[in-house]
Coordinates of C-alpha atoms in Angstrom, one line a residue:
X850 CA -19.9 -59.2 -43.8
X851 CA -18.7 -57.5 -46.4
X852 CA -20.7 -54.9 -48.3
X853 CA -18.9 -54.1 -51.2
X854 CA -21.0 -56.7 -53.2
X855 CA -24.1 -56.1 -52.9
X856 CA -26.8 -58.6 -54.2
X857 CA -28.6 -58.0 -57.5
X858 CA -31.7 -58.9 -55.8
X859 CA -31.1 -55.9 -53.2
X860 CA -33.8 -53.0 -53.7
X861 CA -32.4 -49.4 -53.7
X862 CA -29.1 -48.1 -53.7
X863 CA -26.2 -49.9 -52.3
X864 CA -25.5 -47.7 -49.2
X865 CA -29.6 -48.1 -48.4
X866 CA -28.9 -51.9 -48.6
X867 CA -25.6 -51.5 -46.6
X868 CA -27.2 -49.5 -43.7
X869 CA -29.9 -51.9 -43.3
X870 CA -27.8 -54.8 -43.4
X871 CA -25.9 -53.5 -40.5
X872 CA -28.7 -52.7 -38.8
X873 CA -30.0 -56.4 -39.1
X874 CA -26.8 -58.0 -38.0
X875 CA -26.4 -55.8 -34.9
X876 CA -30.0 -56.0 -34.1
X877 CA -29.7 -59.8 -34.1
X878 CA -26.4 -59.9 -32.3
X879 CA -28.2 -57.5 -29.3
X880 CA -31.1 -59.8 -29.3
X881 CA -29.0 -63.1 -29.0
X882 CA -27.5 -61.4 -26.3
X883 CA -23.9 -61.1 -27.9
X884 CA -24.1 -57.5 -26.2
X885 CA -25.8 -57.7 -23.2
X886 CA -27.9 -54.7 -21.5
X887 CA -25.9 -51.9 -20.8
X888 CA -22.7 -52.6 -22.5
X889 CA -21.1 -50.7 -25.7
X890 CA -21.6 -51.4 -29.2
X891 CA -18.2 -51.2 -31.1
X892 CA -17.6 -47.2 -32.2
X893 CA -18.7 -45.9 -35.5
X894 CA -14.9 -46.1 -36.8
X895 CA -14.2 -50.0 -35.6
X896 CA -18.0 -50.9 -37.3
X897 CA -17.3 -48.7 -40.4
X898 CA -14.0 -50.5 -40.7
X899 CA -15.9 -54.2 -40.0
X900 CA -18.2 -53.9 -42.6
X901 CA -16.3 -51.7 -45.0
X902 CA -18.6 -48.9 -44.9
X903 CA -18.7 -44.8 -44.3
X904 CA -19.1 -43.6 -41.4
X905 CA -22.6 -42.3 -42.0
X906 CA -23.9 -45.4 -43.2
X907 CA -23.2 -46.9 -39.9
X908 CA -24.7 -43.6 -38.5
X909 CA -27.8 -44.5 -40.2
X910 CA -27.8 -48.0 -39.0
X911 CA -27.5 -46.8 -35.4
X912 CA -30.2 -44.3 -35.7
X913 CA -32.4 -47.3 -36.7
X914 CA -32.0 -49.1 -33.7
X915 CA -32.3 -46.1 -31.6
X916 CA -35.8 -45.8 -32.9
X917 CA -36.3 -49.4 -32.3
X918 CA -35.4 -48.8 -28.8
X919 CA -32.7 -51.3 -28.6
X920 CA -29.7 -48.6 -28.2
X921 CA -29.3 -45.1 -26.8
X922 CA -26.5 -43.0 -27.9
X923 CA -24.4 -41.0 -25.3
X924 CA -22.6 -38.2 -26.4
X925 CA -18.7 -38.6 -25.8
X926 CA -19.2 -41.8 -25.0
X927 CA -20.6 -43.9 -27.6
X928 CA -23.8 -46.3 -28.1
X929 CA -25.2 -48.7 -25.8
X930 CA -27.7 -51.4 -25.5
X931 CA -30.7 -50.2 -23.8
X932 CA -31.4 -51.8 -20.1
X933 CA -35.6 -52.7 -20.3
X934 CA -36.8 -52.0 -16.8
X935 CA -39.3 -54.4 -14.9
X936 CA -42.5 -53.5 -15.5
X937 CA -45.1 -52.5 -12.6
X938 CA -48.7 -53.4 -12.6
X939 CA -51.6 -51.2 -13.1
X940 CA -54.8 -52.7 -11.8
X941 CA -57.8 -52.3 -14.0
X942 CA -61.6 -53.1 -13.0
X943 CA -61.2 -51.9 -9.1
X944 CA -64.6 -51.1 -7.0
X945 CA -65.1 -48.3 -6.1
X946 CA -63.4 -46.9 -9.3
X947 CA -61.2 -44.1 -8.2
X948 CA -60.9 -40.3 -9.3
X949 CA -57.0 -40.3 -9.6
X950 CA -57.0 -36.3 -10.1
X951 CA -59.3 -35.5 -6.9
X952 CA -57.9 -33.5 -4.2
X953 CA -57.5 -36.4 -1.9
X954 CA -54.1 -37.7 -3.5
X955 CA -52.4 -37.3 -0.4
X956 CA -54.9 -39.2 1.7
X957 CA -54.6 -42.4 -0.6
X958 CA -51.9 -42.3 -3.3
X959 CA -48.5 -41.6 -1.2
X960 CA -49.5 -44.7 0.6
X961 CA -48.5 -46.1 -3.1
X962 CA -45.5 -44.6 -3.3
X963 CA -46.6 -41.8 -5.5
X964 CA -46.0 -38.0 -5.4
X965 CA -47.2 -35.6 -7.4
X966 CA -44.6 -33.5 -9.4
X967 CA -44.8 -29.8 -10.8
X968 CA -45.9 -29.3 -14.2
X969 CA -42.8 -28.2 -16.0
X970 CA -42.9 -24.7 -17.3
X971 CA -45.8 -23.2 -15.5
X972 CA -46.1 -21.4 -11.8
X973 CA -49.0 -20.1 -10.0
X974 CA -48.3 -16.4 -11.1
X975 CA -46.4 -15.6 -8.2
X976 CA -43.4 -17.9 -8.7
X977 CA -44.9 -20.9 -6.9
X978 CA -45.0 -24.6 -8.6
X979 CA -48.5 -25.7 -10.1
X980 CA -49.2 -29.1 -9.1
X981 CA -52.4 -29.5 -11.0
X982 CA -54.5 -27.8 -13.6
X983 CA -57.8 -27.8 -14.4
X984 CA -59.6 -25.8 -17.2
X985 CA -62.3 -25.4 -19.7
X986 CA -60.8 -26.4 -23.0
X987 CA -62.1 -27.2 -26.7
X988 CA -62.0 -30.7 -27.2
X989 CA -59.5 -32.0 -29.9
X990 CA -59.9 -34.8 -32.0
X991 CA -58.9 -37.5 -29.8
X992 CA -60.8 -36.2 -26.6
X993 CA -64.1 -35.5 -29.1
X994 CA -63.8 -39.2 -29.7
X995 CA -63.4 -40.4 -26.3
X996 CA -66.5 -38.0 -25.0
X997 CA -68.8 -39.0 -28.0
X998 CA -68.7 -35.3 -29.0
X999 CA -67.7 -33.2 -31.9
X1000 CA -64.1 -31.2 -32.0
X1001 CA -64.6 -27.9 -30.4
X1002 CA -67.1 -29.0 -27.7
X1003 CA -66.0 -27.6 -24.5
X1004 CA -64.6 -29.9 -21.9
X1005 CA -63.8 -29.6 -18.5
X1006 CA -59.9 -31.0 -18.4
X1007 CA -57.8 -31.8 -14.9
X1008 CA -54.3 -32.7 -15.3
X1009 CA -51.4 -33.7 -13.0
X1010 CA -48.0 -35.9 -13.3
X1011 CA -46.9 -38.4 -10.6
X1012 CA -43.7 -40.0 -9.8
X1013 CA -43.5 -43.0 -8.1
X1014 CA -40.6 -43.4 -5.5
X1015 CA -39.0 -46.2 -7.8
X1016 CA -38.6 -43.2 -10.4
X1017 CA -41.3 -43.9 -12.6
X1018 CA -43.4 -40.9 -14.1
X1019 CA -47.3 -41.2 -15.4
X1020 CA -49.4 -38.3 -16.8
X1021 CA -53.2 -38.0 -15.7
X1022 CA -55.5 -36.2 -17.7
X1023 CA -59.1 -36.1 -16.9
X1024 CA -61.9 -35.0 -19.5
X1025 CA -65.8 -34.5 -18.7
X1026 CA -68.3 -33.0 -20.8
X1027 CA -68.9 -29.7 -20.0
X1028 CA -72.9 -30.2 -20.5
X1029 CA -73.0 -32.6 -17.4
X1030 CA -71.4 -30.2 -14.9
X1031 CA -74.0 -28.5 -12.9
X1032 CA -73.7 -24.9 -12.8
X1033 CA -72.1 -23.5 -9.6
X1034 CA -74.7 -23.0 -6.6
X1035 CA -74.5 -19.4 -4.8
X1036 CA -75.0 -18.1 -1.4
X1037 CA -77.8 -15.0 -0.6
X1038 CA -75.1 -12.4 -1.5
X1039 CA -74.3 -14.0 -5.3
X1040 CA -71.3 -15.3 -4.3
X1041 CA -70.1 -18.6 -5.8
X1042 CA -70.1 -21.6 -2.9
X1043 CA -67.4 -24.0 -2.9
X1044 CA -68.4 -27.5 -3.8
X1045 CA -68.3 -30.2 -1.5
X1046 CA -69.1 -33.0 -3.1
X1047 CA -66.7 -35.4 -4.6
X1048 CA -66.5 -34.6 -8.1
X1049 CA -67.3 -38.1 -9.6
X1050 CA -70.5 -37.9 -7.3
X1051 CA -71.4 -34.3 -8.8
X1052 CA -71.3 -35.7 -12.1
X1053 CA -73.0 -39.0 -11.4
X1054 CA -76.5 -37.7 -9.8
X1055 CA -79.4 -38.8 -11.6
X1056 CA -77.6 -40.5 -14.4
X1057 CA -76.8 -43.9 -13.0
X1058 CA -76.4 -47.1 -12.3
X1059 CA -73.1 -46.0 -13.9
X1060 CA -71.3 -48.5 -16.5
X1061 CA -67.2 -48.2 -17.0
X1062 CA -65.1 -48.7 -20.5
X1063 CA -61.5 -49.6 -20.5
X1064 CA -59.1 -49.5 -23.5
X1065 CA -55.4 -50.3 -23.4
X1066 CA -53.4 -49.5 -26.5
X1067 CA -49.8 -48.1 -27.4
X1068 CA -48.0 -45.6 -29.7
X1069 CA -44.7 -43.2 -30.1
X1070 CA -44.8 -40.3 -27.9
X1071 CA -45.4 -36.7 -28.9
X1072 CA -42.1 -34.9 -27.8
X1073 CA -44.1 -33.2 -25.0
X1074 CA -44.7 -36.2 -23.6
X1075 CA -41.6 -37.8 -24.0
X1076 CA -39.9 -35.0 -22.0
X1077 CA -42.9 -34.7 -19.0
X1078 CA -42.2 -38.6 -19.0
X1079 CA -38.4 -38.5 -18.9
X1080 CA -38.6 -41.2 -22.1
X1081 CA -35.8 -42.2 -24.1
X1082 CA -36.2 -41.8 -28.0
X1083 CA -37.5 -45.0 -29.5
X1084 CA -39.6 -46.2 -26.6
X1085 CA -43.2 -46.3 -27.0
X1086 CA -46.0 -44.4 -24.5
X1087 CA -48.6 -47.0 -22.9
X1088 CA -52.0 -45.0 -22.8
X1089 CA -55.1 -46.5 -20.8
X1090 CA -58.0 -45.0 -21.0
X1091 CA -61.2 -45.4 -18.8
X1092 CA -64.8 -44.2 -19.9
X1093 CA -67.3 -43.0 -17.4
X1094 CA -70.8 -44.0 -19.2
X1095 CA -74.6 -42.9 -17.7
X1096 CA -77.2 -45.6 -18.1
X1097 CA -78.0 -44.6 -21.1
X1098 CA -74.3 -45.2 -22.8
X1099 CA -73.7 -41.5 -22.4
X1100 CA -70.0 -40.6 -22.2
X1101 CA -69.5 -38.4 -18.8
X1102 CA -65.6 -38.5 -18.1
X1103 CA -62.4 -40.0 -19.7
X1104 CA -59.5 -41.0 -17.4
X1105 CA -56.5 -41.1 -19.4
X1106 CA -53.2 -42.2 -18.0
X1107 CA -49.9 -41.7 -20.0
X1108 CA -46.7 -43.9 -19.1
X1109 CA -43.6 -45.7 -20.9
X1110 CA -45.0 -48.8 -22.0
X1111 CA -41.1 -50.4 -20.8
X1112 CA -42.2 -49.8 -17.1
X1113 CA -45.5 -50.7 -17.0
X1114 CA -48.0 -53.2 -18.0
X1115 CA -51.8 -53.9 -16.9
X1116 CA -54.0 -56.7 -15.4
X1117 CA -57.5 -56.6 -14.5
X1118 CA -59.1 -57.1 -11.1
X1119 CA -60.8 -60.4 -11.9
X1120 CA -57.6 -62.2 -13.2
X1121 CA -55.2 -60.9 -10.5
X1122 CA -57.5 -61.3 -7.4
X1123 CA -59.5 -64.4 -8.5
X1124 CA -58.8 -66.4 -5.6
X1125 CA -59.1 -63.7 -3.2
X1126 CA -62.5 -63.7 -1.2
X1127 CA -64.6 -60.6 -2.1
X1128 CA -65.5 -57.7 0.4
X1129 CA -68.5 -56.0 0.1
X1130 CA -68.5 -53.5 -2.5
X1131 CA -64.6 -53.6 -2.6
X1132 CA -62.1 -55.6 -4.7
X1133 CA -59.0 -53.3 -3.7
X1134 CA -55.6 -55.5 -3.4
X1135 CA -53.2 -54.3 -0.7
X1136 CA -51.0 -51.7 -2.1
X1137 CA -47.6 -50.3 -0.9
X1138 CA -44.5 -48.6 -2.9
X1139 CA -42.8 -51.9 -2.6
X1140 CA -45.6 -54.2 -3.9
X1141 CA -46.4 -55.5 -8.1
X1142 CA -48.9 -53.1 -8.2
X1143 CA -48.8 -49.3 -8.3
X1144 CA -51.9 -48.0 -9.6
X1145 CA -55.5 -49.0 -9.6
X1146 CA -58.3 -47.6 -11.9

């Protein structure tokens, strides 16, 4: 296609129409399989010659395809069609609901192929790595909406990053309304006693029966999220949010999983295990590092 003659009905400057048309042609070639995953596109010089345009015009077209997640640019090598990986399953609605940020991580989650990884840029004050973080913070607008409170309200935030043996990364955040956390108990000497109850038991006490609300959405990642999850530019992020509700509908805690949408998808326990017998109080599937399901929520 020659872009020297621009149709009269084309809106905007000629260069604007040209890069959009080049992007459209390359997009069609990629989706039709003319360029297969992992294969290179012609160089900027070759594309500029093919379409009779300048290299900056070609560069704008390629930038569009990068933002769409279709290609990736490797410095010094060229532009390549992105390979979309197989997706692993996150199973929603299991019973009992796991607390994914609790200290018993090594007992359960390693058998599914997960390892906790150090939080980038943080240390324990003595040069050691930090694998989890918990602190009381002011709720931003997203967290405030999750917990049904106001922006700036105090919430207890727990956070860590996991890596699967298949080299997939997820970020897990847990937010709890600070008002529902009992004050720490003290011994006779006035020292704070370590809590032995599981965190969920602690905040559910006298507030049951507990209900749960789970939502799944997607958006483009913030730069810090993209770097933590080792995502390429142009790839969307998957947001899985599960809210624990008291018997009167008050949000107690919200667990949020962030993952690359190209690498994970969700299904419900009812759909996945519909034909399997139900154990008493348990609806957990068999899970292993090589199984289709890598996480239960």
